[in-house]
mmCIF file of C-alpha atoms and ligand atoms in Angstrom:
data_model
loop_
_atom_site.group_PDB
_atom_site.id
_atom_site.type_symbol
_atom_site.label_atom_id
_atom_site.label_comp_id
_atom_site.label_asym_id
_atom_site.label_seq_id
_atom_site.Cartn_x
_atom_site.Cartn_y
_atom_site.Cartn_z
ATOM 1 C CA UNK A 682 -45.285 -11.334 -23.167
ATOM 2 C CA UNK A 683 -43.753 -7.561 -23.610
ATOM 3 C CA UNK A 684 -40.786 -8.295 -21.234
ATOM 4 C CA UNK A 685 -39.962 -11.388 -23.362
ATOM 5 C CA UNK A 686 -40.106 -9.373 -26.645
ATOM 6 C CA UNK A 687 -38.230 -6.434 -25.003
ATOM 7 C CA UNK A 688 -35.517 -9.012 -23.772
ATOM 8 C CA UNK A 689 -35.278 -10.025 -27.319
ATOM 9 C CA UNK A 690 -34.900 -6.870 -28.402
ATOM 10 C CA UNK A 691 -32.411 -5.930 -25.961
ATOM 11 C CA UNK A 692 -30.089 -9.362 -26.926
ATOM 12 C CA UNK A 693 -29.879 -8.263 -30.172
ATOM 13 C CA UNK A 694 -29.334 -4.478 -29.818
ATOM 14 C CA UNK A 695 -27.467 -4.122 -26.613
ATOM 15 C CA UNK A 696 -24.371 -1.885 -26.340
ATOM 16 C CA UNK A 697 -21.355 -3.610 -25.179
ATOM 17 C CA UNK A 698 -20.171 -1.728 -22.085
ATOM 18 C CA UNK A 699 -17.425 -3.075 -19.890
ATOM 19 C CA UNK A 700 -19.417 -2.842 -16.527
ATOM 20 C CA UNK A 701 -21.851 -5.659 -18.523
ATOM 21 C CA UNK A 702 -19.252 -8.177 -18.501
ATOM 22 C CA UNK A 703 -18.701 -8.621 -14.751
ATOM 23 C CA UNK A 704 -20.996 -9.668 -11.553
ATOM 24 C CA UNK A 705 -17.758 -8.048 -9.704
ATOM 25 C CA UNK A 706 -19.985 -5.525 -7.123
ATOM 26 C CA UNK A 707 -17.390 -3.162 -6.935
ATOM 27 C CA UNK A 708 -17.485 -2.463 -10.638
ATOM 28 C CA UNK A 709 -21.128 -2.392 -11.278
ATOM 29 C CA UNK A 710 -21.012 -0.204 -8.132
ATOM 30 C CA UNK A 711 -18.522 2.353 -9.681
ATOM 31 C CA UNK A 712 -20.546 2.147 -13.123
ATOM 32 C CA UNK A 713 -23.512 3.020 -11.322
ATOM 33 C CA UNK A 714 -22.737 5.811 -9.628
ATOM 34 C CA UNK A 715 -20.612 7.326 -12.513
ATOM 35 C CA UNK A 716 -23.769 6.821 -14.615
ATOM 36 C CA UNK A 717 -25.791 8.490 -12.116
ATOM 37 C CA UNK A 718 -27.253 12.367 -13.728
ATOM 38 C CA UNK A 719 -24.781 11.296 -16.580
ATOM 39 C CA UNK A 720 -24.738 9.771 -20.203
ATOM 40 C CA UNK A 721 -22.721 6.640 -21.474
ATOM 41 C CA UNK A 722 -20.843 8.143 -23.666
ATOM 42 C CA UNK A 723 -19.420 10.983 -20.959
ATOM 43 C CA UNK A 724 -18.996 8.232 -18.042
ATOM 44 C CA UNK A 725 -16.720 5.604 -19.946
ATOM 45 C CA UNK A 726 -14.038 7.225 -19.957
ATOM 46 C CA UNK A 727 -14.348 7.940 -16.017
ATOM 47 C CA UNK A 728 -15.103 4.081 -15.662
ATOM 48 C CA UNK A 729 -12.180 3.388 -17.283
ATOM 49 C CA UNK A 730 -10.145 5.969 -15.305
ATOM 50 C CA UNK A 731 -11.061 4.939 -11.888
ATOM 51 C CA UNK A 732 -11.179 1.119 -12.903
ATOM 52 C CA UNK A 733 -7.370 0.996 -14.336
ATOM 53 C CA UNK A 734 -6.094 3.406 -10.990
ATOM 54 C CA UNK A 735 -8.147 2.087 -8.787
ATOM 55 C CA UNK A 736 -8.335 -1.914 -9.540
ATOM 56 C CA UNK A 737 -10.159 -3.018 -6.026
ATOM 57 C CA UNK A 738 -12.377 -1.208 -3.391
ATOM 58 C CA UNK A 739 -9.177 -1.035 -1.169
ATOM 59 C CA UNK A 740 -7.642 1.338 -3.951
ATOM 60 C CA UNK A 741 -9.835 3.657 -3.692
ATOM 61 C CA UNK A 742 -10.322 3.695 -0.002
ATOM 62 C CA UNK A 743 -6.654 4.399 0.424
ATOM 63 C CA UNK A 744 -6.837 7.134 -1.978
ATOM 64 C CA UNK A 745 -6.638 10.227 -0.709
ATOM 65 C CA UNK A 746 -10.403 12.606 -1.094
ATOM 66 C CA UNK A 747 -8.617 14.946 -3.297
ATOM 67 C CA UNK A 748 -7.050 12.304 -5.587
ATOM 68 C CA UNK A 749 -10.112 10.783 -6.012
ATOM 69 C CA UNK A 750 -11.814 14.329 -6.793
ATOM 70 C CA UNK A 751 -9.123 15.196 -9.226
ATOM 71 C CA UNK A 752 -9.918 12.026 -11.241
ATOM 72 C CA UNK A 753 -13.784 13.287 -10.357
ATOM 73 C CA UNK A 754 -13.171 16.331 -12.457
ATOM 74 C CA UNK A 755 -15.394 17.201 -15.306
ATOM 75 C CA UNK A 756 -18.342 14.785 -14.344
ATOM 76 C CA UNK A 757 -20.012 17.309 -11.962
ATOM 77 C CA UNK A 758 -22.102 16.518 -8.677
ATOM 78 C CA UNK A 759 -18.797 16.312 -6.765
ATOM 79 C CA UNK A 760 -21.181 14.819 -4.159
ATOM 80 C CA UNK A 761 -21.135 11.627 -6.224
ATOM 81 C CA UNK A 762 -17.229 11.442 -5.700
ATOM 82 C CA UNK A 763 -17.352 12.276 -2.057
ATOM 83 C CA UNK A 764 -20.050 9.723 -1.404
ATOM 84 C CA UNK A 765 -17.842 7.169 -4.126
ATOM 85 C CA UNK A 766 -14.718 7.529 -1.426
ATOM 86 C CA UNK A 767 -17.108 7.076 1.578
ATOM 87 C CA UNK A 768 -18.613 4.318 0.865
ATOM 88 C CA UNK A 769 -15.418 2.949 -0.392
ATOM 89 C CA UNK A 770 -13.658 3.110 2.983
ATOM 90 C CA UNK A 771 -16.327 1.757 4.380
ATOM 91 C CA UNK A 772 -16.789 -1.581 2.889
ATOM 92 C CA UNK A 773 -12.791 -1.808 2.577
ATOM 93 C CA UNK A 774 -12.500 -0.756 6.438
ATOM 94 C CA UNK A 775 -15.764 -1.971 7.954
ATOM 95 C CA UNK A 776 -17.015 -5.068 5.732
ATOM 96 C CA UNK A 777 -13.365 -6.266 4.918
ATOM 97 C CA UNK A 778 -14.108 -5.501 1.453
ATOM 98 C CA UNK A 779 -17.367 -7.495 0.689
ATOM 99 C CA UNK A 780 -20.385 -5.289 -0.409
ATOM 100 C CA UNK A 781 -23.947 -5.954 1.358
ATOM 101 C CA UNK A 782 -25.328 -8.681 -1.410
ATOM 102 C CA UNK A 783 -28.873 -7.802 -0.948
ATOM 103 C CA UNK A 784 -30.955 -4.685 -1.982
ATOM 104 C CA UNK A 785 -32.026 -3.927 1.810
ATOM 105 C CA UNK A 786 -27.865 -3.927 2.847
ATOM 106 C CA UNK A 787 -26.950 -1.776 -0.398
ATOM 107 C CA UNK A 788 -29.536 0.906 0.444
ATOM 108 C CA UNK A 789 -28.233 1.596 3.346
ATOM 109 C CA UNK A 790 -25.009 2.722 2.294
ATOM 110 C CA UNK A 791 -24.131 6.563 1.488
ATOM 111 C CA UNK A 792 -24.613 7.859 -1.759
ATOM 112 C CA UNK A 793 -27.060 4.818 -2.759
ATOM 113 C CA UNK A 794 -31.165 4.899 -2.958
ATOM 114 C CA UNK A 795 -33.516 2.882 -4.272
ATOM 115 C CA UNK A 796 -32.403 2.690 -8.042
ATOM 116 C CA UNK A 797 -28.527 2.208 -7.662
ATOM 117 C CA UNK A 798 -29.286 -0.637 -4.623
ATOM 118 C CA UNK A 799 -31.626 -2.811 -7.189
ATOM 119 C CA UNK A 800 -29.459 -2.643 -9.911
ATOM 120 C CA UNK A 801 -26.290 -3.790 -7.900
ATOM 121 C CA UNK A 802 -28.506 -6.080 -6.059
ATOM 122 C CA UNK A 803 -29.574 -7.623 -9.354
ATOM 123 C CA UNK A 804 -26.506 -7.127 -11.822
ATOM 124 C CA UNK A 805 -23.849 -8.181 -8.840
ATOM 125 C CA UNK A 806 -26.800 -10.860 -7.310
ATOM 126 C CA UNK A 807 -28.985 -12.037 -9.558
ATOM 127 C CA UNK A 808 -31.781 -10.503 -6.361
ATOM 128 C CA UNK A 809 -35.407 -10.162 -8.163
ATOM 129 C CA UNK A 810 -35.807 -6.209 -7.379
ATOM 130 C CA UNK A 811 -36.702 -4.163 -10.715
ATOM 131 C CA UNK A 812 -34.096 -1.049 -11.062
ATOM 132 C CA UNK A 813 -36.257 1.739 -11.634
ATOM 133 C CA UNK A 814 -34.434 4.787 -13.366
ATOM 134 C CA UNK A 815 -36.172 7.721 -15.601
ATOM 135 C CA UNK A 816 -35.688 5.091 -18.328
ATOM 136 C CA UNK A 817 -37.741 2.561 -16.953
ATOM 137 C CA UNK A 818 -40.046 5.014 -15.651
ATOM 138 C CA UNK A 819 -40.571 6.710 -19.077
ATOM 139 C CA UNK A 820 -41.097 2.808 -20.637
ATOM 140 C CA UNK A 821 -43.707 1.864 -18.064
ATOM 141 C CA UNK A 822 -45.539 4.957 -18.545
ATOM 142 C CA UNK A 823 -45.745 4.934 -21.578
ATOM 143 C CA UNK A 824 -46.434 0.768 -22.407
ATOM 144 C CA UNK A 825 -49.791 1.146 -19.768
ATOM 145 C CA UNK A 826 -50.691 4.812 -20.716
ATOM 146 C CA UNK A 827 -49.811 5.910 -17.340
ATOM 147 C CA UNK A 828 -51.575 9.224 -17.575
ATOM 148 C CA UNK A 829 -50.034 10.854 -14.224
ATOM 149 C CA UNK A 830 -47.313 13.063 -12.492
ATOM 150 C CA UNK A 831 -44.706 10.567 -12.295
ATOM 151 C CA UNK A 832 -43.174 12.580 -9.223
ATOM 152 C CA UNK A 833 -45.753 11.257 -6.707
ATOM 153 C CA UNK A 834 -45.289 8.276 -4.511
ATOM 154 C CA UNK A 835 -48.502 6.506 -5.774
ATOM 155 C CA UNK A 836 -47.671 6.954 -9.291
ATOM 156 C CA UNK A 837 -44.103 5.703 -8.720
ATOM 157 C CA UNK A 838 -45.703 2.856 -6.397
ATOM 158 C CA UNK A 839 -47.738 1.947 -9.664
ATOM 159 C CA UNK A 840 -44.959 1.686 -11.427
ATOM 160 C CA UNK A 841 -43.388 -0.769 -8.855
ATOM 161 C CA UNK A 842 -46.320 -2.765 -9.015
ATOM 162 C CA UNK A 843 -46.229 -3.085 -12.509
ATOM 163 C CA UNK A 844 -42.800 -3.623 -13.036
ATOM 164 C CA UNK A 845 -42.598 -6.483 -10.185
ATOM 165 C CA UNK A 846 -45.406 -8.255 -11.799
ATOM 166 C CA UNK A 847 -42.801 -8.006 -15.322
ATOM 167 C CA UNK A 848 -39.850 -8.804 -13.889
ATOM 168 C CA UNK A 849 -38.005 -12.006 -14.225
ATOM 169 C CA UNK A 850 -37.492 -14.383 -10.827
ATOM 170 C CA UNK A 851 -35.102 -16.586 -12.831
ATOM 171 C CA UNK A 852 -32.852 -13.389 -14.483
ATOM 172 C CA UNK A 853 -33.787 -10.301 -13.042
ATOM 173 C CA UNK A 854 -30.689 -8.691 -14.177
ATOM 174 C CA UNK A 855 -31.488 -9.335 -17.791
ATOM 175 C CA UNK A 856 -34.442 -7.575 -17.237
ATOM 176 C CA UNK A 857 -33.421 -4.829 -15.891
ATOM 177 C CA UNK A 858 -30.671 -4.338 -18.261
ATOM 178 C CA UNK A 859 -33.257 -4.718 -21.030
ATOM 179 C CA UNK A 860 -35.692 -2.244 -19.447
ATOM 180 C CA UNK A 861 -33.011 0.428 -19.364
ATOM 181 C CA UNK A 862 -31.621 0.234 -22.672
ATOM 182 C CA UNK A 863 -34.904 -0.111 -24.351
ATOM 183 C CA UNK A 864 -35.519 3.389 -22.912
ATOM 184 C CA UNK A 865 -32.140 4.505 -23.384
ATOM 185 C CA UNK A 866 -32.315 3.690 -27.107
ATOM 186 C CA UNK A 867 -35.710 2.904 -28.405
ATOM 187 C CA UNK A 868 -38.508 4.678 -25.931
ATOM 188 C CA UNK A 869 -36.498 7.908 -25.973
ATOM 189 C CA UNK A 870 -37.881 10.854 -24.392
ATOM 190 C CA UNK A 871 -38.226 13.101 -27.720
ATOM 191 C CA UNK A 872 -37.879 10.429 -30.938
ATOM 192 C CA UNK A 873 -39.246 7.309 -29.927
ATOM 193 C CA UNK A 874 -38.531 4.472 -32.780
ATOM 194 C CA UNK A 875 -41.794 3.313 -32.397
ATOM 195 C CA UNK A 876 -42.272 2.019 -36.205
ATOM 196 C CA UNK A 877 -39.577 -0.181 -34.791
ATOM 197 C CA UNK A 878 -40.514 -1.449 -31.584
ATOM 198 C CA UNK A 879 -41.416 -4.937 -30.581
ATOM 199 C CA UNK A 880 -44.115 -4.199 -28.304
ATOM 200 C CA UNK A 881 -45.604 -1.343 -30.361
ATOM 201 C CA UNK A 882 -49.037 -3.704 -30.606
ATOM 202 C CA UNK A 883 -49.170 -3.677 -26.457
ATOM 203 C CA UNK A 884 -48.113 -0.171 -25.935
ATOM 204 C CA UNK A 885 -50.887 1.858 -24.993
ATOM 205 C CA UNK A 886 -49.210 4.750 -25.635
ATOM 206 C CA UNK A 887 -48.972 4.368 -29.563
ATOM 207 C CA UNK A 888 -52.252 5.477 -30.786
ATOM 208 C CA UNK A 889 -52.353 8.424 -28.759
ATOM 209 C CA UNK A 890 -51.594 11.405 -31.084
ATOM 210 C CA UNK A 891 -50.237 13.053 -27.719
ATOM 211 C CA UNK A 892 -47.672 10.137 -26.809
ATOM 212 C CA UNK A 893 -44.809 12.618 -26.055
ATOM 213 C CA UNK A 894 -46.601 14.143 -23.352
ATOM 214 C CA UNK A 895 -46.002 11.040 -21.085
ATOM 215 C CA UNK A 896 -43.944 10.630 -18.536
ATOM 216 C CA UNK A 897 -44.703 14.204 -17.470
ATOM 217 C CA UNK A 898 -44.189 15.742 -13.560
ATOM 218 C CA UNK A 899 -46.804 17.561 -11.365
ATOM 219 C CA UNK A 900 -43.639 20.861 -10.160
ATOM 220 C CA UNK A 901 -40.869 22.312 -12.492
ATOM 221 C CA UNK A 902 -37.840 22.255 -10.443
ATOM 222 C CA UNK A 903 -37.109 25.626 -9.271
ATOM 223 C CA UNK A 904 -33.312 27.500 -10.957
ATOM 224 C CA UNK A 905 -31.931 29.424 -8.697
ATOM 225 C CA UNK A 906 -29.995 32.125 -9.785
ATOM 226 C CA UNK A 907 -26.693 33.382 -8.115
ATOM 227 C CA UNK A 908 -23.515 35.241 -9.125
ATOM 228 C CA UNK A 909 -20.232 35.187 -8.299
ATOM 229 C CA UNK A 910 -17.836 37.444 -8.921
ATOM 230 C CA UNK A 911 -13.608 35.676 -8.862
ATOM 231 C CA UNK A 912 -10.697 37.492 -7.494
ATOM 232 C CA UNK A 913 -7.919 35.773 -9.425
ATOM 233 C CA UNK A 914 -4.707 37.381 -8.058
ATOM 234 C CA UNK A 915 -1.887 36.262 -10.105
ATOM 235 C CA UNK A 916 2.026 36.602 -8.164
ATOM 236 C CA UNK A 917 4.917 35.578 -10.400
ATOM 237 C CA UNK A 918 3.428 33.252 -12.268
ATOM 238 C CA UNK A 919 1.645 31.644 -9.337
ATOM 239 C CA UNK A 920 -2.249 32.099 -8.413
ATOM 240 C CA UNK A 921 -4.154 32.618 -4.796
ATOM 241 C CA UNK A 922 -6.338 29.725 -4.875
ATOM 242 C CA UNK A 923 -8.895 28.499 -1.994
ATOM 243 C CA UNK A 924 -10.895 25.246 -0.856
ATOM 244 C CA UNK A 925 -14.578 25.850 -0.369
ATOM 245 C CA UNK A 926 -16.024 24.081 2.610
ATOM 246 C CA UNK A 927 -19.242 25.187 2.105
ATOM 247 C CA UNK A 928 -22.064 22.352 1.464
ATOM 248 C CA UNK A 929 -23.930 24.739 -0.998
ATOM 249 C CA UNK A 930 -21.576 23.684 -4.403
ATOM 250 C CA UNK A 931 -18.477 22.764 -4.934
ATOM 251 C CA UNK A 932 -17.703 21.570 -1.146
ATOM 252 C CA UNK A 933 -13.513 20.440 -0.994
ATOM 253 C CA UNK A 934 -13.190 21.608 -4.486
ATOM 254 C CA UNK A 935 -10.657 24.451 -4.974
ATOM 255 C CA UNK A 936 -11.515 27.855 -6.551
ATOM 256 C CA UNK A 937 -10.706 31.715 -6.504
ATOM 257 C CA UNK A 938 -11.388 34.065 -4.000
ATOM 258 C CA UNK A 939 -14.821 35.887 -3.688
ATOM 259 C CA UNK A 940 -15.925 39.179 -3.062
ATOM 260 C CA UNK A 941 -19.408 41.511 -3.259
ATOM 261 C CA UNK A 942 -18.818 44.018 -6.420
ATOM 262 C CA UNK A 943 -18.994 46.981 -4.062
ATOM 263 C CA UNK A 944 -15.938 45.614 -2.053
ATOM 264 C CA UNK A 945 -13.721 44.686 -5.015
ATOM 265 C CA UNK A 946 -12.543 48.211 -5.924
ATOM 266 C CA UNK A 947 -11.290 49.105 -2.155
ATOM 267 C CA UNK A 948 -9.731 45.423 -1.544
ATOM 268 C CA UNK A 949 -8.117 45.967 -5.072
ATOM 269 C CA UNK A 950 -6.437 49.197 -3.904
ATOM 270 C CA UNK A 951 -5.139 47.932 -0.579
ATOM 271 C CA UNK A 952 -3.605 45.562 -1.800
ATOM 272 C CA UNK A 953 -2.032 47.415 -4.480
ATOM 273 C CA UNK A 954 -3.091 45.652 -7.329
ATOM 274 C CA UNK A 955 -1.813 46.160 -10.994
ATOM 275 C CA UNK A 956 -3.173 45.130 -14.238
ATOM 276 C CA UNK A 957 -6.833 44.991 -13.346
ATOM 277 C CA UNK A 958 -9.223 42.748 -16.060
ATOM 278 C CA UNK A 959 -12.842 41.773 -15.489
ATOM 279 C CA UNK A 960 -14.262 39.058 -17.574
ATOM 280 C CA UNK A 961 -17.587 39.538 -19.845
ATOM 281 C CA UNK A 962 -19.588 37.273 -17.715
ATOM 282 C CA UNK A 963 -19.880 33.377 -18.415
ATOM 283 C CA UNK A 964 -22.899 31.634 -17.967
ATOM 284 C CA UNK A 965 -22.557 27.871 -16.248
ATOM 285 C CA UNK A 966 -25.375 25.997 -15.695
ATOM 286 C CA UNK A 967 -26.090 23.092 -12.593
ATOM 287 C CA UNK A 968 -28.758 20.793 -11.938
ATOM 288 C CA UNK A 969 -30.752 23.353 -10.088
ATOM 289 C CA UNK A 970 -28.778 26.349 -10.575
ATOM 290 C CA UNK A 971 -27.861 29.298 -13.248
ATOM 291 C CA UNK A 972 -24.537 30.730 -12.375
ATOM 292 C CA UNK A 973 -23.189 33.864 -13.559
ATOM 293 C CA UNK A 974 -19.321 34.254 -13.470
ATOM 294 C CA UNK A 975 -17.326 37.209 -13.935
ATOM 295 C CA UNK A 976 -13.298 36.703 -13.449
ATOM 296 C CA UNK A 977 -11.108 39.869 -12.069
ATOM 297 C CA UNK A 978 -7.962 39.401 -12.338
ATOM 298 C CA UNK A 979 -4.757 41.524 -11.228
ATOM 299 C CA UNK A 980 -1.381 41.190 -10.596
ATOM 300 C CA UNK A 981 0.145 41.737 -6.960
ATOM 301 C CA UNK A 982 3.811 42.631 -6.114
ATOM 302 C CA UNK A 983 2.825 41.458 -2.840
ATOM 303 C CA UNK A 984 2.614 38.077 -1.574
ATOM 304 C CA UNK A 985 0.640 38.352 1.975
ATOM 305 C CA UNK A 986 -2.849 38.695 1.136
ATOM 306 C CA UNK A 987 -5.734 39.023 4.179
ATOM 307 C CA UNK A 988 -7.492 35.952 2.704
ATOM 308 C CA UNK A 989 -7.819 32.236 3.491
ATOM 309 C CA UNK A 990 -6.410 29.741 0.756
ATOM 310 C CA UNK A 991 -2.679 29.632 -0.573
ATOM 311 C CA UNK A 992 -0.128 30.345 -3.738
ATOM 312 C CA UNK A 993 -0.427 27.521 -6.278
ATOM 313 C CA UNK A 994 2.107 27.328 -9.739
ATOM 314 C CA UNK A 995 -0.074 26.228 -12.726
ATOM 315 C CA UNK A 996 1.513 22.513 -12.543
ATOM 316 C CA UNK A 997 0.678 22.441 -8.442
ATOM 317 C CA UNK A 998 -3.187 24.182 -9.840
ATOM 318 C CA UNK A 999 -3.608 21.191 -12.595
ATOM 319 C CA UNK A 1000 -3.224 18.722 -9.503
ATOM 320 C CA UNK A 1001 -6.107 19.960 -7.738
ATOM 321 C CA UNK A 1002 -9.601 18.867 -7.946
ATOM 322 C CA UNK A 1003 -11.693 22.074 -9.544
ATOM 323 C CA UNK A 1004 -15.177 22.992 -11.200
ATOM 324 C CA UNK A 1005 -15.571 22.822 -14.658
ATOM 325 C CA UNK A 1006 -15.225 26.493 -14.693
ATOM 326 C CA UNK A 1007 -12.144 26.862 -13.137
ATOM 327 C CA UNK A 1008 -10.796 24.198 -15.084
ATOM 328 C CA UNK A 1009 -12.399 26.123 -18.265
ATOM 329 C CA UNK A 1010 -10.459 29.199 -16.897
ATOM 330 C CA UNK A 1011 -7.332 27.911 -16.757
ATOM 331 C CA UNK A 1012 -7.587 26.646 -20.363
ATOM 332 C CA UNK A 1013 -8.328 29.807 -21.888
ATOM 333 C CA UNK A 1014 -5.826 31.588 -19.847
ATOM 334 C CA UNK A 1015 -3.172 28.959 -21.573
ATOM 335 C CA UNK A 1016 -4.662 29.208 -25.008
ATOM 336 C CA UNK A 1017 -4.752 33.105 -24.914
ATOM 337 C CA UNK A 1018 -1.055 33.665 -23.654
ATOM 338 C CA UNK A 1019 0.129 30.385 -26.498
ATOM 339 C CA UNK A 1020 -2.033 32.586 -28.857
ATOM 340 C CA UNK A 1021 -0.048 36.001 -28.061
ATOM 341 C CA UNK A 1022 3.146 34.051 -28.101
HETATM 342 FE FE1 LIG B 475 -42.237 3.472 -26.611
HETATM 343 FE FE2 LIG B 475 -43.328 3.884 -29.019
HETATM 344 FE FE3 LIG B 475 -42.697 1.421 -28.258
HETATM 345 FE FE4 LIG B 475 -44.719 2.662 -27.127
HETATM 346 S S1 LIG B 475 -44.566 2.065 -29.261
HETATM 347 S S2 LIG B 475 -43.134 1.497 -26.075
HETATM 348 S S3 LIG B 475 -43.994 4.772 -27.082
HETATM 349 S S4 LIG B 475 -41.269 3.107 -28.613
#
């Protein structure tokens, strides 16, 4: 049977990954949402970081949002860590600490859907649901020549079918953890090892010159493009730094002040600035967006500045939880003045 031989497979070829070791909830939880958008080899670390500081759920729900997003820093989708210290207060606060042990309880909770529920549900326990991520999805496809947009709800309904008929009643988690790292390591999206694999003879796939080509999607995901243009006003060594509340990107992260280009020159004179510098612009890209940054910075003699946010030093600045960009910023500001020195 192909699960058997993929099980097999994935016995003798497995990774060893800490969150593999435990049926703990809390950890597979945290594992599973770090992993979320995000490779192995970036999210250890982060798994190890929020394991060893935050040892039980009631850690990190009396953690404060920032703390948490300042250990957050560098993975991206910020939502993820928002949602991570939500749902954390409320299985400390409102379920005394016990996850929902069932896929229909675990789906309810913020920041989890259908994939993340199964695969706590069956890692945590031992519930027959098959966890369904763009590995399994590319696997399936491929095994039964799945010749379809994958991004329609019958085509990922086949796929349920399919995989519920292959999954195991007696250890579903094995399954699923074999599913995902057969696609993860062997059924790649670009170089699949097929001379290798175990169920090369089954796959329907193989002898189709074209095999590449599947899993494919009906829409390209639109980029939006958008610029933004940093004030970074520098005072004695200290920088004007704000909190954006906004739910477009970034929301409770900290960043620099923002203007329109045609307002920078008169807002630059009021307040008197000196040293003026714009960036060449840097190019950062997000799941569905291309960003454009360009950095102005000045210094002021004056503190009092018409604009919300406050002065940070650079030690009170590394505390806070920032973008990539502004963390990038900050770097390159420190390696340019070490540099000079
Ligand atoms: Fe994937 Fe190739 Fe194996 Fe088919 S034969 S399942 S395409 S690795």
């Amino acid at each position: 049977m192909i699960q058997n031989k993929i099980i097999s497979w994935y016995l003798k070829n497995k990774r060893t990954l800490p969150w593999r070791n435990t049926q703990n909830p809390y950890f597979i939880w945290l594992s599973e949402i770090i992993l979320q958008q995000t490779r192995v080899a970036q999210g250890l670390p982060y798994y190890e970081k929020f394991t060893e500081k935050y040892p039980t759920v009631f850690d990190l729900a009396n953690a404060g949002e920032e703390e948490v997003l300042r250990l957050w820093q560098g993975l991206g989708y910020y939502s993820r860590g928002r949602n991570l210290h939500a749902t954390a207060r409320y299985i400390a606060y409102e379920c005394a600490g016990r996850f929902p042990d069932s896929f229909s309880g675990l789906v309810r909770l913020k920041g989890i859907g259908n994939y993340t529920a199964a695969a706590i549900a069956s890692f945590a326990f031992r519930e027959k649901v098959p966890a369904i991520d763009g590995n399994v999805v590319r696997v399936i496809t491929r095994l039964y020549n799945i010749d379809k947009p994958v991004d329609t709800p019958a085509t990922l309904q086949e796929i349920g079918q399919i995989s519920l008929g292959l999954i195991s009643t007696v250890e579903p988690d094995l399954y699923n953890q074999a599913m995902m790292e057969f696609g993860a390591i062997l059924c790649t999206p670009k170089n699949p090892k097929c001379d290798i694999c175990p169920v090369q003879t089954e796959c329907l796939s193989f002898p189709q010159k074209d095999l590449l080509r599947i899993p494919y999607k009906s829409k390209k995901t639109r980029v939006l493009e958008r610029t933004l243009h940093y004030l970074v006003f520098k005072h004695r060594g200290s920088f004007f730094m704000k909190q954006r509340t906004g739910s477009d990107i970034w929301q409770n992260l900290f960043d620099f002040p923002e203007a329109e280009p045609g307002e920078i020159p008169g807002l630059l004179q009021s307040l008197n600035a000196g040293s003026v510098h714009t960036s060449p612009p840097i190019t950062h890209i997000l799941s569905h967006r291309k960003l454009t940054i360009f950095f102005t910075r000045c210094t002021l003699q004056d503190k009092s500045i018409p604009l919300q946010g406050a002065w940070f030093t650079p030690e009170e600045a590394e505390k806070l939880p920032k973008p990539k960009v502004i963390v990038d910023f900050f770097s390159q500001m420190a390696r340019t003045y070490t540099d000079k020195k």
